[in-house]
Tab-separated table of N, CA and C in Angstrom:
chain	number	residue	atom	x	y	z
A	796	GLN	N	137.431	148.940	122.051
A	796	GLN	CA	138.814	148.652	121.568
A	796	GLN	C	139.448	147.703	120.951
A	797	VAL	N	140.054	147.557	120.754
A	797	VAL	CA	140.865	145.768	120.637
A	797	VAL	C	142.112	146.247	121.359
A	798	GLN	N	142.235	145.265	122.383
A	798	GLN	CA	142.619	144.919	122.919
A	798	GLN	C	143.984	143.086	122.807
A	799	LEU	N	145.175	143.534	122.950
A	799	LEU	CA	145.895	141.920	123.035
A	799	LEU	C	147.069	142.447	124.220
A	800	VAL	N	146.746	141.295	124.985
A	800	VAL	CA	146.833	141.621	126.324
A	800	VAL	C	148.118	140.498	126.677
A	801	GLU	N	149.157	140.643	126.560
A	801	GLU	CA	150.594	139.343	126.993
A	801	GLU	C	150.541	139.356	128.746
A	802	SER	N	151.116	138.029	128.894
A	802	SER	CA	151.440	137.342	130.504
A	802	SER	C	152.127	136.432	130.315
A	803	GLY	N	153.052	136.286	131.409
A	803	GLY	CA	153.735	135.373	131.602
A	803	GLY	C	155.554	135.108	131.019
A	804	GLY	N	155.471	136.580	130.969
A	804	GLY	CA	157.307	136.244	130.633
A	804	GLY	C	157.816	136.909	132.299
A	805	GLY	N	159.246	136.615	132.092
A	805	GLY	CA	159.518	136.874	133.567
A	805	GLY	C	161.660	136.598	133.092
A	806	LEU	N	161.948	136.196	134.077
A	806	LEU	CA	163.549	135.368	133.999
A	806	LEU	C	163.319	134.385	134.440
A	807	VAL	N	164.307	133.576	133.109
A	807	VAL	CA	164.152	132.248	133.715
A	807	VAL	C	166.025	131.909	133.367
A	808	GLN	N	166.175	130.753	133.516
A	808	GLN	CA	167.761	130.139	133.701
A	808	GLN	C	167.620	129.283	132.595
A	809	PRO	N	168.803	129.475	131.520
A	809	PRO	CA	169.068	128.382	130.166
A	809	PRO	C	168.423	127.416	131.003
A	810	GLY	N	167.566	126.693	130.112
A	810	GLY	CA	167.427	125.263	129.505
A	810	GLY	C	165.606	125.232	130.595
A	811	GLY	N	165.647	126.342	131.138
A	811	GLY	CA	164.064	125.972	131.971
A	811	GLY	C	163.176	126.480	131.044
A	812	SER	N	161.828	127.312	131.489
A	812	SER	CA	160.555	126.838	130.233
A	812	SER	C	159.774	127.716	131.313
A	813	LEU	N	158.872	129.020	129.956
A	813	LEU	CA	158.237	129.839	130.284
A	813	LEU	C	156.958	129.608	129.550
A	814	ARG	N	155.661	130.112	129.778
A	814	ARG	CA	154.424	130.118	128.902
A	814	ARG	C	154.021	131.345	129.146
A	815	LEU	N	154.045	131.647	127.664
A	815	LEU	CA	153.646	133.161	127.580
A	815	LEU	C	152.020	133.004	126.983
A	816	SER	N	150.875	133.660	127.593
A	816	SER	CA	149.633	133.860	126.951
A	816	SER	C	148.981	134.973	126.775
A	817	CYS	N	148.353	135.265	125.658
A	817	CYS	CA	147.560	136.684	124.847
A	817	CYS	C	146.506	136.554	125.026
A	818	ALA	N	145.900	137.395	125.661
A	818	ALA	CA	144.392	137.176	125.453
A	818	ALA	C	143.606	138.366	124.906
A	819	ALA	N	142.755	138.281	123.772
A	819	ALA	CA	142.159	139.177	122.703
A	819	ALA	C	140.750	139.345	122.841
A	820	SER	N	140.822	140.603	122.502
A	820	SER	CA	139.485	141.197	122.675
A	820	SER	C	138.719	141.216	121.348
A	821	LEU	N	139.250	140.550	120.715
A	821	LEU	CA	138.390	140.593	119.201
A	821	LEU	C	137.426	139.305	118.874
A	822	SER	N	136.204	140.261	119.038
A	822	SER	CA	134.601	139.320	118.588
A	822	SER	C	134.952	138.578	117.627
A	823	SER	N	135.707	138.459	116.367
A	823	SER	CA	135.530	137.068	115.395
A	823	SER	C	137.224	136.655	115.584
A	824	PHE	N	137.726	136.501	116.759
A	824	PHE	CA	138.730	136.294	116.884
A	824	PHE	C	139.497	134.691	115.954
A	825	GLY	N	138.615	133.858	116.094
A	825	GLY	CA	138.454	132.967	115.274
A	825	GLY	C	139.135	132.658	113.611
A	826	ARG	N	138.494	134.121	113.275
A	826	ARG	CA	139.356	134.216	111.792
A	826	ARG	C	140.266	134.745	111.687
A	827	TYR	N	140.841	135.290	112.631
A	827	TYR	CA	142.506	136.133	112.771
A	827	TYR	C	143.219	134.560	112.534
A	828	THR	N	144.881	134.986	112.094
A	828	THR	CA	145.919	134.449	112.456
A	828	THR	C	146.510	134.819	113.651
A	829	ALA	N	146.746	133.976	114.719
A	829	ALA	CA	147.437	134.380	115.818
A	829	ALA	C	148.893	134.417	115.860
A	830	GLY	N	149.898	135.180	116.625
A	830	GLY	CA	151.121	134.669	116.126
A	830	GLY	C	151.639	135.378	117.465
A	831	TRP	N	153.086	134.895	117.929
A	831	TRP	CA	154.007	135.372	118.514
A	831	TRP	C	155.261	136.109	118.042
A	832	TYR	N	155.356	137.270	117.614
A	832	TYR	CA	157.055	137.817	117.702
A	832	TYR	C	157.796	138.362	118.776
A	833	ARG	N	159.274	138.768	118.404
A	833	ARG	CA	159.898	139.092	119.288
A	833	ARG	C	161.010	140.020	118.931
A	834	GLN	N	161.509	141.057	119.687
A	834	GLN	CA	162.427	141.600	119.275
A	834	GLN	C	163.582	141.773	120.514
A	835	GLY	N	164.875	140.805	119.701
A	835	GLY	CA	165.750	141.330	121.001
A	835	GLY	C	166.693	142.384	120.656
A	836	PRO	N	167.949	142.844	121.924
A	836	PRO	CA	168.188	143.610	121.606
A	836	PRO	C	169.010	144.341	120.820
A	837	GLU	N	168.861	145.309	120.207
A	837	GLU	CA	169.434	145.495	118.935
A	837	GLU	C	169.002	144.623	117.988
A	838	LYS	N	167.871	144.375	117.891
A	838	LYS	CA	167.562	143.321	116.420
A	838	LYS	C	165.938	143.612	115.960
A	839	GLN	N	165.680	143.553	115.182
A	839	GLN	CA	164.531	143.346	114.548
A	839	GLN	C	163.517	142.629	114.708
A	840	ARG	N	162.427	143.016	115.073
A	840	ARG	CA	161.394	142.079	115.431
A	840	ARG	C	161.326	141.066	114.444
A	841	GLU	N	161.285	139.712	114.689
A	841	GLU	CA	160.721	138.636	113.826
A	841	GLU	C	159.968	137.970	114.412
A	842	LEU	N	159.090	137.018	113.478
A	842	LEU	CA	158.102	135.985	113.915
A	842	LEU	C	158.457	134.962	114.362
A	843	VAL	N	158.436	134.550	115.793
A	843	VAL	CA	158.626	133.158	116.116
A	843	VAL	C	157.665	132.327	115.909
A	844	ALA	N	156.548	132.260	115.530
A	844	ALA	CA	155.316	131.297	115.220
A	844	ALA	C	153.894	131.843	114.928
A	845	ASN	N	153.256	131.238	114.353
A	845	ASN	CA	151.746	131.818	114.273
A	845	ASN	C	150.871	130.203	114.265
A	846	ILE	N	149.738	130.773	114.341
A	846	ILE	CA	148.559	129.525	113.924
A	846	ILE	C	147.326	129.998	113.488
A	847	ALA	N	147.112	129.116	112.348
A	847	ALA	CA	146.303	129.698	111.518
A	847	ALA	C	145.207	129.449	112.332
A	848	THR	N	143.403	130.080	111.004
A	848	THR	CA	142.595	129.369	112.005
A	848	THR	C	142.488	128.475	111.901
A	849	GLY	N	142.749	127.358	110.764
A	849	GLY	CA	142.555	125.535	110.902
A	849	GLY	C	143.376	125.407	111.548
A	850	GLY	N	144.087	125.796	112.911
A	850	GLY	CA	145.385	125.049	113.289
A	850	GLY	C	146.685	125.316	112.498
A	851	THR	N	146.803	125.022	111.198
A	851	THR	CA	148.177	125.274	111.158
A	851	THR	C	149.152	125.773	111.267
A	852	THR	N	150.714	125.698	112.112
A	852	THR	CA	151.187	126.246	112.631
A	852	THR	C	152.559	126.750	111.722
A	853	TYR	N	153.379	127.664	112.004
A	853	TYR	CA	154.724	127.609	111.898
A	853	TYR	C	155.460	128.209	112.920
A	854	TYR	N	156.605	127.268	112.624
A	854	TYR	CA	157.742	127.839	113.261
A	854	TYR	C	159.245	128.317	112.812
A	855	THR	N	159.541	129.461	113.328
A	855	THR	CA	161.058	130.032	112.719
A	855	THR	C	162.057	128.843	113.218
A	856	ASP	N	162.861	128.407	112.613
A	856	ASP	CA	163.984	127.553	112.618
A	856	ASP	C	164.648	127.497	113.684
A	857	SER	N	165.041	128.324	114.502
A	857	SER	CA	165.567	128.415	115.668
A	857	SER	C	165.211	127.946	117.164
A	858	VAL	N	163.336	127.958	116.670
A	858	VAL	CA	162.809	127.736	118.139
A	858	VAL	C	161.582	125.933	117.697
A	859	LYS	N	161.980	125.540	116.573
A	859	LYS	CA	161.415	124.323	116.015
A	859	LYS	C	161.737	122.730	117.657
A	860	GLY	N	161.201	122.145	117.762
A	860	GLY	CA	161.345	121.459	118.888
A	860	GLY	C	161.508	122.277	120.351
A	861	ARG	N	161.472	123.361	120.570
A	861	ARG	CA	161.564	123.869	121.431
A	861	ARG	C	160.623	124.497	122.070
A	862	PHE	N	159.628	125.008	121.077
A	862	PHE	CA	158.590	126.215	121.277
A	862	PHE	C	157.027	125.639	120.771
A	863	THR	N	155.883	126.070	121.587
A	863	THR	CA	155.049	125.259	120.949
A	863	THR	C	153.532	126.322	121.052
A	864	ILE	N	153.226	126.698	120.000
A	864	ILE	CA	152.225	127.557	119.818
A	864	ILE	C	150.670	126.856	120.029
A	865	SER	N	149.679	127.416	120.570
A	865	SER	CA	148.663	127.328	120.856
A	865	SER	C	147.340	128.093	120.835
A	866	ARG	N	145.942	127.636	120.138
A	866	ARG	CA	145.013	128.875	120.337
A	866	ARG	C	143.385	128.214	121.019
A	867	ASP	N	142.899	128.944	121.727
A	867	ASP	CA	141.782	128.757	122.008
A	867	ASP	C	140.482	129.732	121.659
A	868	ASN	N	139.946	129.323	120.719
A	868	ASN	CA	138.718	130.506	119.865
A	868	ASN	C	137.516	130.838	121.007
A	869	VAL	N	137.500	129.724	122.126
A	869	VAL	CA	136.372	130.600	122.546
A	869	VAL	C	137.067	131.044	123.609
A	870	LYS	N	138.058	131.120	124.422
A	870	LYS	CA	138.816	131.894	125.384
A	870	LYS	C	139.242	133.147	124.346
A	871	LYS	N	139.196	132.974	123.373
A	871	LYS	CA	140.084	133.590	122.553
A	871	LYS	C	141.356	134.308	123.099
A	872	THR	N	142.348	132.982	123.401
A	872	THR	CA	143.685	133.322	123.423
A	872	THR	C	144.579	132.602	123.228
A	873	VAL	N	145.718	133.141	123.042
A	873	VAL	CA	146.865	132.238	121.992
A	873	VAL	C	148.010	131.832	123.361
A	874	ASP	N	148.697	130.989	123.298
A	874	ASP	CA	149.503	130.282	124.151
A	874	ASP	C	150.980	130.182	123.337
A	875	LEU	N	152.191	130.331	124.014
A	875	LEU	CA	153.611	130.028	123.536
A	875	LEU	C	154.116	129.313	124.586
A	876	GLN	N	154.262	127.763	124.683
A	876	GLN	CA	155.181	127.474	125.476
A	876	GLN	C	156.162	127.173	125.300
A	877	MET	N	157.399	128.149	125.805
A	877	MET	CA	158.657	128.071	125.522
A	877	MET	C	159.488	126.868	126.663
A	878	ASN	N	160.084	125.830	125.683
A	878	ASN	CA	161.307	125.082	126.622
A	878	ASN	C	162.025	124.884	125.991
A	879	SER	N	163.115	124.528	126.654
A	879	SER	CA	164.715	124.619	126.605
A	879	SER	C	165.381	125.659	126.132
A	880	LEU	N	164.849	126.878	127.219
A	880	LEU	CA	165.546	128.328	126.788
A	880	LEU	C	166.559	128.560	126.433
A	881	LYS	N	167.465	129.685	125.655
A	881	LYS	CA	168.423	129.809	125.802
A	881	LYS	C	168.629	130.931	125.573
A	882	PRO	N	169.740	131.695	125.979
A	882	PRO	CA	170.505	133.004	126.169
A	882	PRO	C	169.189	134.414	125.263
A	883	GLU	N	169.543	133.441	124.215
A	883	GLU	CA	169.621	133.956	122.785
A	883	GLU	C	168.526	134.126	122.711
A	884	ASP	N	167.477	133.491	123.346
A	884	ASP	CA	165.608	134.127	123.000
A	884	ASP	C	165.260	134.782	123.996
A	885	THR	N	165.840	135.962	124.574
A	885	THR	CA	166.193	136.884	125.411
A	885	THR	C	165.374	137.816	124.474
A	886	ALA	N	164.345	138.744	124.906
A	886	ALA	CA	163.557	139.669	124.052
A	886	ALA	C	162.318	140.103	124.690
A	887	VAL	N	161.767	140.888	123.764
A	887	VAL	CA	160.610	141.320	124.046
A	887	VAL	C	159.570	140.462	123.378
A	888	TYR	N	158.414	139.832	123.934
A	888	TYR	CA	157.577	139.190	122.942
A	888	TYR	C	156.590	139.626	122.787
A	889	TYR	N	155.846	139.840	121.615
A	889	TYR	CA	154.556	140.445	121.487
A	889	TYR	C	153.990	139.491	120.392
A	890	CYS	N	152.882	139.577	120.772
A	890	CYS	CA	151.485	138.658	120.431
A	890	CYS	C	150.698	139.686	119.481
A	891	ALA	N	150.058	138.845	118.350
A	891	ALA	CA	149.926	139.689	117.225
A	891	ALA	C	148.759	138.937	116.996
A	892	ALA	N	147.815	139.481	116.128
A	892	ALA	CA	146.411	138.721	115.526
A	892	ALA	C	146.151	139.638	114.103
A	893	SER	N	146.169	139.038	112.872
A	893	SER	CA	146.228	139.495	112.096
A	893	SER	C	144.420	138.809	110.922
A	894	PHE	N	144.535	139.557	110.423
A	894	PHE	CA	142.681	139.488	109.751
A	894	PHE	C	143.102	140.632	108.167
A	895	THR	N	141.994	141.216	108.371
A	895	THR	CA	142.486	142.317	107.602
A	895	THR	C	143.416	143.531	107.761
A	896	ARG	N	143.533	143.687	109.205
A	896	ARG	CA	144.752	144.239	109.719
A	896	ARG	C	145.633	143.515	110.850
A	897	THR	N	146.702	144.283	111.093
A	897	THR	CA	147.345	143.499	112.362
A	897	THR	C	146.992	144.296	113.632
A	898	TYR	N	146.570	143.449	114.730
A	898	TYR	CA	146.763	144.162	115.704
A	898	TYR	C	148.064	143.470	117.049
A	899	TRP	N	148.535	144.208	117.517
A	899	TRP	CA	149.358	144.086	118.593
A	899	TRP	C	149.328	144.329	120.165
A	900	GLY	N	150.040	143.091	120.793
A	900	GLY	CA	149.916	143.444	122.131
A	900	GLY	C	151.145	144.481	122.697
A	901	GLN	N	151.552	144.770	124.030
A	901	GLN	CA	151.911	145.502	124.357
A	901	GLN	C	153.110	144.886	124.558
A	902	GLY	N	153.447	143.678	124.390
A	902	GLY	CA	155.114	143.138	124.806
A	902	GLY	C	155.130	142.451	126.328
A	903	THR	N	155.622	141.124	126.257
A	903	THR	CA	156.153	141.093	127.918
A	903	THR	C	157.874	140.670	127.222
A	904	GLN	N	158.515	140.986	128.745
A	904	GLN	CA	160.210	140.582	128.628
A	904	GLN	C	160.141	139.537	129.131
A	905	VAL	N	161.160	138.882	128.592
A	905	VAL	CA	161.612	137.225	127.990
A	905	VAL	C	163.299	137.281	128.533
A	906	THR	N	163.727	136.956	129.661
A	906	THR	CA	165.091	137.214	129.867
A	906	THR	C	165.517	135.824	130.318
A	907	VAL	N	166.609	135.434	129.364
A	907	VAL	CA	167.008	133.645	129.875
A	907	VAL	C	168.329	134.223	130.180
A	908	SER	N	168.688	133.590	131.430
A	908	SER	CA	170.320	134.473	131.793
A	908	SER	C	170.536	133.379	133.032
A	909	ALA	N	171.670	132.939	133.546
A	909	ALA	CA	172.577	132.534	134.736
A	909	ALA	C	172.591	133.069	135.569
């Protein structure tokens, strides 16, 4: 059974940092595009960042320069380093891995508040 398990969420003050990590039980993880999505209160789920098999990255405009996505195909992990966090970054963050289909993690809450 494929599992994506996120960790690293929590409560942080504006301007602070958090690092999210996702561990995947996928035998061919290196073939998957890995990414992070988020869903804020009363908002649709949106793509935050992803990283392709060759390392090409994508970031949504609102996080460019603040968030960094990385992956380790040996450890089968994808991380999201989040700096200069803002209240509008508050959301449930989901890890996803896509190839012939998309697998999702259960989500981890990130709350940015003073």
